[in-house]
């Protein structure tokens, strides 16, 4: 029997490889502009026809190619970027597999003109379906002019799978944005069907972001900067105002290369956790610099997924960087009523040793209690009615003591906290949601968000009673428009809003200018707050001005209260506890939800019977 194994002809092998590298016109755009970047171009022009289905043309002023390289560049595994296997570990260029041009030439009609600075004449080469049709000397400017026509002309099955022009063009835009953001010093033009879509002049990162995403974004960018031995981070994060329902502008770059990294993405999102509603996601433009020996870029054919050596430690660095950035501009609320503790997150500086994050002990873990255990139903959670009696007789038992009824007037005499006779009240946070503390009759459980809502509400109402105005200047004034009906209602709220710390003025008809917001404001979005106020007002829920104040305090408290999932420092729990019990209504939120409950010691005891 004769041998049956045969090598595939190059043209077929190239077509198969092309399937990996070139999925759509956007892949062609990506490969070509990355080559231009690698060629040291300072200017790149991209011309597209019919979302790239008819034409993708990339013209650069880079180093160009010699006559021989011009021909060689279309061979598979032909690359000028890797000489030895060691080079693989020190990749700083975009390309290195030497597959792109071979793949593109396998599935399209390609024409390239290229000339090096030192050469008199350049070369022109035409390749169709991997076959060189012609190569000749030609007079042309320095750089490379690459035309890709009729992509998948010889692979109808793949051509059929191309999406509508709008989708394919969106993909092209995405690829261009990534390269453009990573290389703000390179001028770029994008022309689609004879219209300029981008005309980007060279500049810095911030200017490039503004050129790509519009002037408006500028005031919503917070710059971040971290320098550790393991990783450098620079770039910008978006304030909550520019968060989007479906993925904002989200970009990670490593050593000037775009990357996707779901784990690091999570580190960013987590840092926004108490600032953005769960269905919104933040915008960010983060540029990482790391030693090439600590990353592995070769795990994915299109090279957007990258593996790092110490991902857990980097996760922490990213998380802290973002938190710091958000804190810097006061976007983050502090629930600290008396002093400013800032963020007690360890900040890793250059040359410090970085340990992986510690494992948190789950205080909730009970190895003996199964879900639906009969015991759990026996535990009844009673509303606290006489909380002031909770601590009676506990003074010397190393547990909190609460003063009794006659002492309740907030912060009377020179005691300004609610414990007495106890040095260290005990608090434990459960599941980022509850504060636990032992009391005389058992275990007190406080809902952290509801407690904070109550505290803020009381605080807002009392500020509204004062004559003083607590205005705060903001760096980024914002104007809000209303329809005439709504504006009549809003106008009346302005004095109260000012007392709380909003610096607002009426500008022209039906508009206000917000020049400042209170320091502890979380959402930063007065418009949303006022919109929800107007919603209640439409339902006729209040008539008197007193009602209006209460309603305003309520929407503000709801918007600014800490969320579930916020990990609390010991001081923060103390402050919530003190603040809650300094008020007159610690048991229920202004809208009537239970804040505090106690699992009685009897209930605890039955669990062990
Ligand atoms: P890779 O970029 O992975 O090396 P490509 O197939 O994309 O592989 O390109 C092959 C080679 O052709 C490159 O290594 C480079 O030497 C040359 N080349 C491609 N595009 C350009 C360009 N725009 N300017 C100069 N040289 C280029
Ligand atoms: Mg390449």
PDB file of N, CA and C and ligand atoms in Angstrom, residues 31 35 38 81 95-96 100, ligand 2:
ATOM      1  N   UNK A  31      -4.123  43.898  12.306  1.00  0.00           N
ATOM      2  CA  UNK A  31      -2.784  43.411  11.946  1.00  0.00           C
ATOM      3  C   UNK A  31      -2.001  44.473  11.187  1.00  0.00           C
ATOM      4  N   UNK A  35       1.385  46.458  12.480  1.00  0.00           N
ATOM      5  CA  UNK A  35       2.634  46.425  11.713  1.00  0.00           C
ATOM      6  C   UNK A  35       3.174  47.838  11.507  1.00  0.00           C
ATOM      7  N   UNK A  38       4.769  48.950  14.682  1.00  0.00           N
ATOM      8  CA  UNK A  38       6.070  48.287  14.825  1.00  0.00           C
ATOM      9  C   UNK A  38       7.114  48.862  13.864  1.00  0.00           C
ATOM     10  N   UNK A  81      10.849  40.197  13.655  1.00  0.00           N
ATOM     11  CA  UNK A  81      10.748  40.616  15.057  1.00  0.00           C
ATOM     12  C   UNK A  81      11.280  39.605  16.052  1.00  0.00           C
ATOM     13  N   UNK A  95       3.575  42.409  16.660  1.00  0.00           N
ATOM     14  CA  UNK A  95       3.613  41.145  15.941  1.00  0.00           C
ATOM     15  C   UNK A  95       4.786  40.326  16.412  1.00  0.00           C
ATOM     16  N   UNK A  96       4.853  39.096  15.994  1.00  0.00           N
ATOM     17  CA  UNK A  96       6.034  38.262  16.207  1.00  0.00           C
ATOM     18  C   UNK A  96       5.820  36.866  15.651  1.00  0.00           C
ATOM     19  N   UNK A 100       0.514  37.187   9.971  1.00  0.00           N
ATOM     20  CA  UNK A 100      -0.568  38.063   9.547  1.00  0.00           C
ATOM     21  C   UNK A 100      -0.604  38.268   8.037  1.00  0.00           C
TER      22      UNK A 100
HETATM   23 MG1  LIG B   2       2.282  41.792  12.261  1.00  0.00          MG
END
